[in-house]
PDB file of C-alpha atoms in Angstrom:
ATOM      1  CA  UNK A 734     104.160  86.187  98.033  1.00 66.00           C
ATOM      2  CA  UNK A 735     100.749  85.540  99.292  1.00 75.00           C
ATOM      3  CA  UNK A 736      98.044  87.598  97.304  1.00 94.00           C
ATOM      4  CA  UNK A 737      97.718  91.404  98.980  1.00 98.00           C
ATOM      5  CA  UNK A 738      93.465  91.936  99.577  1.00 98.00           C
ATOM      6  CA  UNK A 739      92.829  95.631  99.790  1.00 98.00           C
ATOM      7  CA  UNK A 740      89.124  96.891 101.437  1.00 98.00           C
ATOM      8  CA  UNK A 741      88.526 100.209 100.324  1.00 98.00           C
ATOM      9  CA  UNK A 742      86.027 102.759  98.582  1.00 98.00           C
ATOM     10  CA  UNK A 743      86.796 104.497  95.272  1.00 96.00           C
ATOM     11  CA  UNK A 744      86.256 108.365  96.653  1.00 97.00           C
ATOM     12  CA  UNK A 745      88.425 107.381  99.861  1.00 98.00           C
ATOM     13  CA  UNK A 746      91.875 109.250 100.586  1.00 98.00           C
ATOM     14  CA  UNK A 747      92.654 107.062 103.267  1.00 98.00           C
ATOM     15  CA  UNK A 748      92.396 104.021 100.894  1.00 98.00           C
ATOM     16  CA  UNK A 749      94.043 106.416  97.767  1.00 98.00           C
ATOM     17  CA  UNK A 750      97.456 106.106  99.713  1.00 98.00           C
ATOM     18  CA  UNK A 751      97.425 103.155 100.077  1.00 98.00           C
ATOM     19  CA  UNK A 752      96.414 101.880  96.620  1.00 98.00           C
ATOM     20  CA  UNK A 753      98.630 104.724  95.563  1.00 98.00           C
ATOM     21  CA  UNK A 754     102.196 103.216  97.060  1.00 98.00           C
ATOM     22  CA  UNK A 755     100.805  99.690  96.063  1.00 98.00           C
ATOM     23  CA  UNK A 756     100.636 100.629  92.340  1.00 97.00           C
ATOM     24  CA  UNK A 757     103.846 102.374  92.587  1.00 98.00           C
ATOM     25  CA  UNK A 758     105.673  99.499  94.209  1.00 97.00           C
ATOM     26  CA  UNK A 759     104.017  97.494  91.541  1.00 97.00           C
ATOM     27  CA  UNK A 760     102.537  95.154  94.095  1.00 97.00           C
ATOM     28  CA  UNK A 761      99.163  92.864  92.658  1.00 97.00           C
ATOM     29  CA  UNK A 762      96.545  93.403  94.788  1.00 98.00           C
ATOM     30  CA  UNK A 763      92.661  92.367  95.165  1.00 97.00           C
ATOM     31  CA  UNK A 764      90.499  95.493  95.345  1.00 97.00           C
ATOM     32  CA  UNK A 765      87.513  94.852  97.275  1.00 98.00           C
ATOM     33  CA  UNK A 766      85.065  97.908  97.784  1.00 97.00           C
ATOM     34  CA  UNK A 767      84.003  98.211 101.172  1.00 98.00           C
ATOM     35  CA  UNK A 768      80.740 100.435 101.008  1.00 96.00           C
ATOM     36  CA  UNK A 769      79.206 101.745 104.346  1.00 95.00           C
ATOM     37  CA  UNK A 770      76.664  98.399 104.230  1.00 96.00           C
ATOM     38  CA  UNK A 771      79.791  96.392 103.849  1.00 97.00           C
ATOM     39  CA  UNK A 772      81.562  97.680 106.783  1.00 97.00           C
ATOM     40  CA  UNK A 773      78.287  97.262 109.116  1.00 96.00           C
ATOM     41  CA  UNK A 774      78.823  93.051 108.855  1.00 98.00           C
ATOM     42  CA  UNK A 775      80.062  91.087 111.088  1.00 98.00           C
ATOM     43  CA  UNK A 776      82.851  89.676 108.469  1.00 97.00           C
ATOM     44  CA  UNK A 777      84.042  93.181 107.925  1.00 98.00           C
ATOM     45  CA  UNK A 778      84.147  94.122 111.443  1.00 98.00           C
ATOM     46  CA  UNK A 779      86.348  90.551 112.296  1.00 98.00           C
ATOM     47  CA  UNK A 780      88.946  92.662 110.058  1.00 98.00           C
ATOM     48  CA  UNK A 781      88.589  95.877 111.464  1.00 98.00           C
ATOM     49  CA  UNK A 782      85.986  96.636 114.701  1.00 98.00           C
ATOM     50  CA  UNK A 783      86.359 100.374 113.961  1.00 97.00           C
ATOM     51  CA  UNK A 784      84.240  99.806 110.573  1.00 98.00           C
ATOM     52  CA  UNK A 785      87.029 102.061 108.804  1.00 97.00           C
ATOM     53  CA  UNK A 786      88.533 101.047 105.478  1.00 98.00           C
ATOM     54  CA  UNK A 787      90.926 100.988 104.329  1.00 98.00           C
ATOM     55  CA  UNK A 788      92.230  97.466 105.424  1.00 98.00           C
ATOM     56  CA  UNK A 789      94.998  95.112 103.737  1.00 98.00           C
ATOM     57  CA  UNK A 790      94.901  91.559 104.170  1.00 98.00           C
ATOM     58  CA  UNK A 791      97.631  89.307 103.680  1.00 96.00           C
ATOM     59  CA  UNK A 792      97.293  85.916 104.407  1.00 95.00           C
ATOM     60  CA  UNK A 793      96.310  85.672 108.110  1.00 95.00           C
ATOM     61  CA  UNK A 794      97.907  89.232 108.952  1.00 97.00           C
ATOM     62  CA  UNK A 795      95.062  92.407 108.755  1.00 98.00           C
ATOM     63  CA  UNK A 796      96.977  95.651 108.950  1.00 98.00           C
ATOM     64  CA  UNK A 797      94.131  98.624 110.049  1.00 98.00           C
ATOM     65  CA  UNK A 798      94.517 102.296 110.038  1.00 98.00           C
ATOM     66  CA  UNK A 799      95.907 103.879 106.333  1.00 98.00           C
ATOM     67  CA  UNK A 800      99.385 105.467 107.507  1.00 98.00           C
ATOM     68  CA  UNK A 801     100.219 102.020 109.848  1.00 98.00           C
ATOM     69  CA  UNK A 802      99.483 100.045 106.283  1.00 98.00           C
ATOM     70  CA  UNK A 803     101.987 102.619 104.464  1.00 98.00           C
ATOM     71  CA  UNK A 804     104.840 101.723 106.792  1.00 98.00           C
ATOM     72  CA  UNK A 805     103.770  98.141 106.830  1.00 98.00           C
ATOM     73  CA  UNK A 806     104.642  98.036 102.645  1.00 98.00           C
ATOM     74  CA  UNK A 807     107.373  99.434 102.668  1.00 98.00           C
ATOM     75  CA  UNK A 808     109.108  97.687 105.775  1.00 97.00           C
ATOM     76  CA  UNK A 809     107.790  94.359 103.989  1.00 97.00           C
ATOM     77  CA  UNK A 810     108.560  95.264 100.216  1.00 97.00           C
ATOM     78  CA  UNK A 811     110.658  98.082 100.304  1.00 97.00           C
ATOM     79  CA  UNK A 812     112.879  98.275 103.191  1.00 96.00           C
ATOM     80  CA  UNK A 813     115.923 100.405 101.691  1.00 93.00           C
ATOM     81  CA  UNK A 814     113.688 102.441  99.537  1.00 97.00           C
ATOM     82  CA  UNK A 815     112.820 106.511  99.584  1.00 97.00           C
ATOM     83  CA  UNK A 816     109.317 105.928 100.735  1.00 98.00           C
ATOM     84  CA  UNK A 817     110.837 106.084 104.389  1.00 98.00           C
ATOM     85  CA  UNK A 818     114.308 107.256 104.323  1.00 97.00           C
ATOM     86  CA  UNK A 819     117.249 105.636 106.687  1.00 94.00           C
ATOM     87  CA  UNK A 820     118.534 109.293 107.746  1.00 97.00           C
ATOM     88  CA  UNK A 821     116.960 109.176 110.984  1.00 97.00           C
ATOM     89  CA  UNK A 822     116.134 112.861 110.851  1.00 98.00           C
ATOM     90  CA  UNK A 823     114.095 112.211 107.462  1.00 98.00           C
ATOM     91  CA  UNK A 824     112.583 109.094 109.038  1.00 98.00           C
ATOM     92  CA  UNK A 825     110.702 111.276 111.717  1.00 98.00           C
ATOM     93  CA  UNK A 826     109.747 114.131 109.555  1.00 98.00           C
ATOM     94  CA  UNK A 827     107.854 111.359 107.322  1.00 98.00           C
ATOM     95  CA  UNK A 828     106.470 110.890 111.014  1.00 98.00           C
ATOM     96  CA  UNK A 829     105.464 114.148 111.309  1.00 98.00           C
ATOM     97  CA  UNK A 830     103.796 114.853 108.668  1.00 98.00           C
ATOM     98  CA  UNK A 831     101.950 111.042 108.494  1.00 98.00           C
ATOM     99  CA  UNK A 832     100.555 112.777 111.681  1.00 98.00           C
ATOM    100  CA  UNK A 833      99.421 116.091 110.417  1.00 98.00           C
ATOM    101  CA  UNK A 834      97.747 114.062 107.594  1.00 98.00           C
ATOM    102  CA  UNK A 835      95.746 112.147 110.431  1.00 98.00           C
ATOM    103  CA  UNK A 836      95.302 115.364 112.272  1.00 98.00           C
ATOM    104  CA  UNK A 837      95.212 118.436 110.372  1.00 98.00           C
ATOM    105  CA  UNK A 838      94.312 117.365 107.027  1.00 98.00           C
ATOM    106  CA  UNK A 839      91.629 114.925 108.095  1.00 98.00           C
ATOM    107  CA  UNK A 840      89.907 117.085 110.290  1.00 98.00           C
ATOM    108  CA  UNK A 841      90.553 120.262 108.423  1.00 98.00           C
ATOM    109  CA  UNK A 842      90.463 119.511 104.393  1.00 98.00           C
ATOM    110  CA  UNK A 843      89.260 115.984 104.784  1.00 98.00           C
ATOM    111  CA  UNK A 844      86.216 117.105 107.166  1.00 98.00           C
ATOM    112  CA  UNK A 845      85.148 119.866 104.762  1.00 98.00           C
ATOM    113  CA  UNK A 846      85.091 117.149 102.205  1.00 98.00           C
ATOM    114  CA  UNK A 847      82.897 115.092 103.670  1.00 98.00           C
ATOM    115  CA  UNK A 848      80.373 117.481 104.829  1.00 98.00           C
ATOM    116  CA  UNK A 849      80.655 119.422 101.149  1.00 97.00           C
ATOM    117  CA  UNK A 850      80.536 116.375  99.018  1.00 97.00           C
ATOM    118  CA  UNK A 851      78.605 113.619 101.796  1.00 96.00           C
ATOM    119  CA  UNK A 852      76.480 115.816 104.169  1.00 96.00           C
ATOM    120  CA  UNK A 853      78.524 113.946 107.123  1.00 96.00           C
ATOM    121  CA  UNK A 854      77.993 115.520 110.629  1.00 97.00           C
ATOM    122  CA  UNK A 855      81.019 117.889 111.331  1.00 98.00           C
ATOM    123  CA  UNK A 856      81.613 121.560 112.082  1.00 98.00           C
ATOM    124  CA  UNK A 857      82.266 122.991 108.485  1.00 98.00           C
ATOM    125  CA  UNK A 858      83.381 126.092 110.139  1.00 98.00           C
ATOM    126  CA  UNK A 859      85.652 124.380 112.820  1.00 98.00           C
ATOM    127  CA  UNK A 860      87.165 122.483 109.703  1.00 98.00           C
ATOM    128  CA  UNK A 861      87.851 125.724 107.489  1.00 98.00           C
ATOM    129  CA  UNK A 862      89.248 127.256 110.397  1.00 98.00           C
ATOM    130  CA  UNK A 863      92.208 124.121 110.728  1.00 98.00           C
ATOM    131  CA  UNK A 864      92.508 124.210 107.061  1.00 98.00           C
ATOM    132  CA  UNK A 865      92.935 128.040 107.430  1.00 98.00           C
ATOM    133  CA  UNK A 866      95.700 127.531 109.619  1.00 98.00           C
ATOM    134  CA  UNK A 867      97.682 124.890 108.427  1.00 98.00           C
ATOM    135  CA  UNK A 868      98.010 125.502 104.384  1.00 98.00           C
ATOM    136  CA  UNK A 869     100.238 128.488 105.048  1.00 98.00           C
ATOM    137  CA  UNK A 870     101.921 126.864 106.987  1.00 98.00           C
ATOM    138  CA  UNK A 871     102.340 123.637 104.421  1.00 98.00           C
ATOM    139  CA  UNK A 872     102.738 126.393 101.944  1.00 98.00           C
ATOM    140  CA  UNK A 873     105.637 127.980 103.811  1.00 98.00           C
ATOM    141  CA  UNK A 874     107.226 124.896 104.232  1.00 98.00           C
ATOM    142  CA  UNK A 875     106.915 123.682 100.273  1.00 98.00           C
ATOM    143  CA  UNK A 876     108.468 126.984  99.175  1.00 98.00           C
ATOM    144  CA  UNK A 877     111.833 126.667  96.879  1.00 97.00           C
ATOM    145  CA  UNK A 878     111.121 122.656  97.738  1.00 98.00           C
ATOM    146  CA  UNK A 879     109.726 119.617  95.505  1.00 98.00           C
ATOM    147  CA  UNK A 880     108.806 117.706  98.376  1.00 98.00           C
ATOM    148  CA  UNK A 881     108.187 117.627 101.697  1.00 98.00           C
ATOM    149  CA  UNK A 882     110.702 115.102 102.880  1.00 98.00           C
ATOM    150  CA  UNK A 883     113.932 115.324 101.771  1.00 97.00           C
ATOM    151  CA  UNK A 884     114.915 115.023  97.616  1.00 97.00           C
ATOM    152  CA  UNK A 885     112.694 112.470  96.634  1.00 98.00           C
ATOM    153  CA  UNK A 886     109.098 111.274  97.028  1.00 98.00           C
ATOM    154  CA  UNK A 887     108.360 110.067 100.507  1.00 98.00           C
ATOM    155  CA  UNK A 888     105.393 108.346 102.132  1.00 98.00           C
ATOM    156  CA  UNK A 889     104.594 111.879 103.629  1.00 98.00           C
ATOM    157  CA  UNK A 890     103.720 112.865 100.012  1.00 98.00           C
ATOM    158  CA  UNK A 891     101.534 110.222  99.574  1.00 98.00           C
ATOM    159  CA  UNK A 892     100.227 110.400 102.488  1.00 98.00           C
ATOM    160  CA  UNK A 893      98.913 114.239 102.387  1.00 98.00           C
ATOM    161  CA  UNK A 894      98.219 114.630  98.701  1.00 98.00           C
ATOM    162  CA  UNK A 895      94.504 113.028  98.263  1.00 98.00           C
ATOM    163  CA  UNK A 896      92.800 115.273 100.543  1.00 98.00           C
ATOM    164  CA  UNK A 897      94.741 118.583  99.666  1.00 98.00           C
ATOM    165  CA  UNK A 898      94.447 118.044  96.108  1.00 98.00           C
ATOM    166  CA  UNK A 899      90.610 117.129  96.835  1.00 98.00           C
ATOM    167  CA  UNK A 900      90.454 121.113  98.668  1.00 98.00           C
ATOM    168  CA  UNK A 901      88.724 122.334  96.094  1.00 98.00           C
ATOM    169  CA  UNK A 902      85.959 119.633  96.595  1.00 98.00           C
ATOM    170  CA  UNK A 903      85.303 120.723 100.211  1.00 98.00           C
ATOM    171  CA  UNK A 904      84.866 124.471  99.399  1.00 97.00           C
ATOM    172  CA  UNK A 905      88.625 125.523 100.087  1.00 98.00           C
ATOM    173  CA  UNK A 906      90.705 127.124  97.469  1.00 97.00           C
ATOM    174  CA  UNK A 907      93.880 126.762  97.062  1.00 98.00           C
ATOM    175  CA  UNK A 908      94.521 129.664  94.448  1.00 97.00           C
ATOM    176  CA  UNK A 909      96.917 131.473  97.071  1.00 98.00           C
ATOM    177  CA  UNK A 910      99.210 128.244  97.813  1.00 98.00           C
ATOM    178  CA  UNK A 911     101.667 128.309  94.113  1.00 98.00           C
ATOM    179  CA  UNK A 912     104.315 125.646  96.042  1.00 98.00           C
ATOM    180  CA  UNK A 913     101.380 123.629  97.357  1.00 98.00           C
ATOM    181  CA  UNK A 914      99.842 123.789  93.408  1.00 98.00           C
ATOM    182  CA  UNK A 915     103.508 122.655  92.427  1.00 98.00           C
ATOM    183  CA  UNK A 916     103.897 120.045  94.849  1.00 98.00           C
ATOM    184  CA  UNK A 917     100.770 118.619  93.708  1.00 98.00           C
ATOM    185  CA  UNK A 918     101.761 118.491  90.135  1.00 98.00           C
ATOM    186  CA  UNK A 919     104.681 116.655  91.477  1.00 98.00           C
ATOM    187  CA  UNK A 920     102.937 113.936  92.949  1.00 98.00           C
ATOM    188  CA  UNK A 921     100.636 113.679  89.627  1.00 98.00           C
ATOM    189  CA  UNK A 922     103.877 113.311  87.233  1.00 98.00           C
ATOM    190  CA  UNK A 923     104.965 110.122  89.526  1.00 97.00           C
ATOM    191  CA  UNK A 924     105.288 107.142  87.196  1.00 96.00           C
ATOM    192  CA  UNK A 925     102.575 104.727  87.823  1.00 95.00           C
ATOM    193  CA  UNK A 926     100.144 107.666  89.425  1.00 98.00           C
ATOM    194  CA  UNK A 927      96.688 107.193  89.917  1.00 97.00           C
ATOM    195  CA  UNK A 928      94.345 110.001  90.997  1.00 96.00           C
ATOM    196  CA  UNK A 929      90.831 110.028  92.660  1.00 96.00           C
ATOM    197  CA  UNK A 930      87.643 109.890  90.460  1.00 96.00           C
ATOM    198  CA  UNK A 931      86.754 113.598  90.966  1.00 95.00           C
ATOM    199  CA  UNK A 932      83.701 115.199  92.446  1.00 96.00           C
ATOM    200  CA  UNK A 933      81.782 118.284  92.064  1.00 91.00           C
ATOM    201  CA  UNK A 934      83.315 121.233  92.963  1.00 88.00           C
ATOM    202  CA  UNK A 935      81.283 123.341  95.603  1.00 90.00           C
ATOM    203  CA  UNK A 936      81.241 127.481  95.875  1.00 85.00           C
ATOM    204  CA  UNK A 937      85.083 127.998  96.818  1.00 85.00           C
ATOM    205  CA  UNK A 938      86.142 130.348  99.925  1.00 77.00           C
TER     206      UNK A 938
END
């Protein structure tokens, strides 16, 4: 197996999945952090033009964008695992929600993270609003279940989980989501799981 190079920052969700399914596949992997100077040279952006970590390097193949590196793994190291079920139905509701974890979360919980936490330049209200509107509905849907796909942990878990649990962090509570608190706890009690270093929490709403 050629040696697995992983660019990403500690505080990063994006790069937590993907650290997170490497550790639980119990794949060795280089950790290199990729700070905002890094990503600005001209040797980072031959890996990834975008400037955006995370990236994983293997050999002459550089896999971009943190949900297309999750499906990568697993096809390569895991093909007839849980992380992305065979049912075909199961298979595109990992889909789904690997897209409302690029969409909803990241520009709802994610944004108000990085305003809260890194004074980045995004509508705070605009991103409580979409976190507003989609935790019911995640709530709804994680009610009487342990995960979101199917029985077992999928790569939808993994792939929502640092920025929800990291709520708090942006100003959003999460006091009125119980399943979404459980769910979380589920994730945590995963053999092998790491979490994010944690921040300071801001004023909750």
């Amino acid at each position: 197996m050629t040696a697995l190079t992983l660019y990403n920052t500690p505080l990063s969700g994006h790069g937590h999945r993907v650290k997170l399914l490497l550790t639980l596949l119990d794949l060795p992997f280089k950790e290199i952090e990729a700070g905002a100077d890094i990503r600005q040279t001209a040797q980072f952006l031959a890996l990834n033009p975008l400037g955006q970590i995370p990236v994983l390097v293997e050999g002459e193949t550089v896999i971009t964008d943190s949900n297309a590196i999750l499906i990568w793994l697993v096809k390569r190291y895991a093909p007839e695992s849980h992380w992305l079920p065979q049912d075909l139905l199961q298979e595109v509701e990992v889909h789904q929600w690997l897209a409302k974890a690029a969409g909803e979360i990241r520009y709802g919980l994610a944004s108000a993270r990085l305003i809260r936490q890194f004074s980045t330049p995004e509508n705070y209200a605009s991103a409580c609003s979409v976190a507003a509107k989609f935790l019911p509905q995640m709530e709804q849907h994680l009610t009487g279940k342990r995960w979101l796909v199917g029985e077992q942990a999928t790569l939808a878990d993994l792939a929502c989980y640092a920025y929800v649990a990291c709520a708090p962090e942006g100003g959003i509570s999460l006091a009125d989501y119980p399943a979404i608190q459980q769910w979380l706890q589920n994730v945590e009690a995963m053999p092998g799981f790491i979490g994010l270093p944690p921040l300071p929490q801001p004023e909750l709403i």
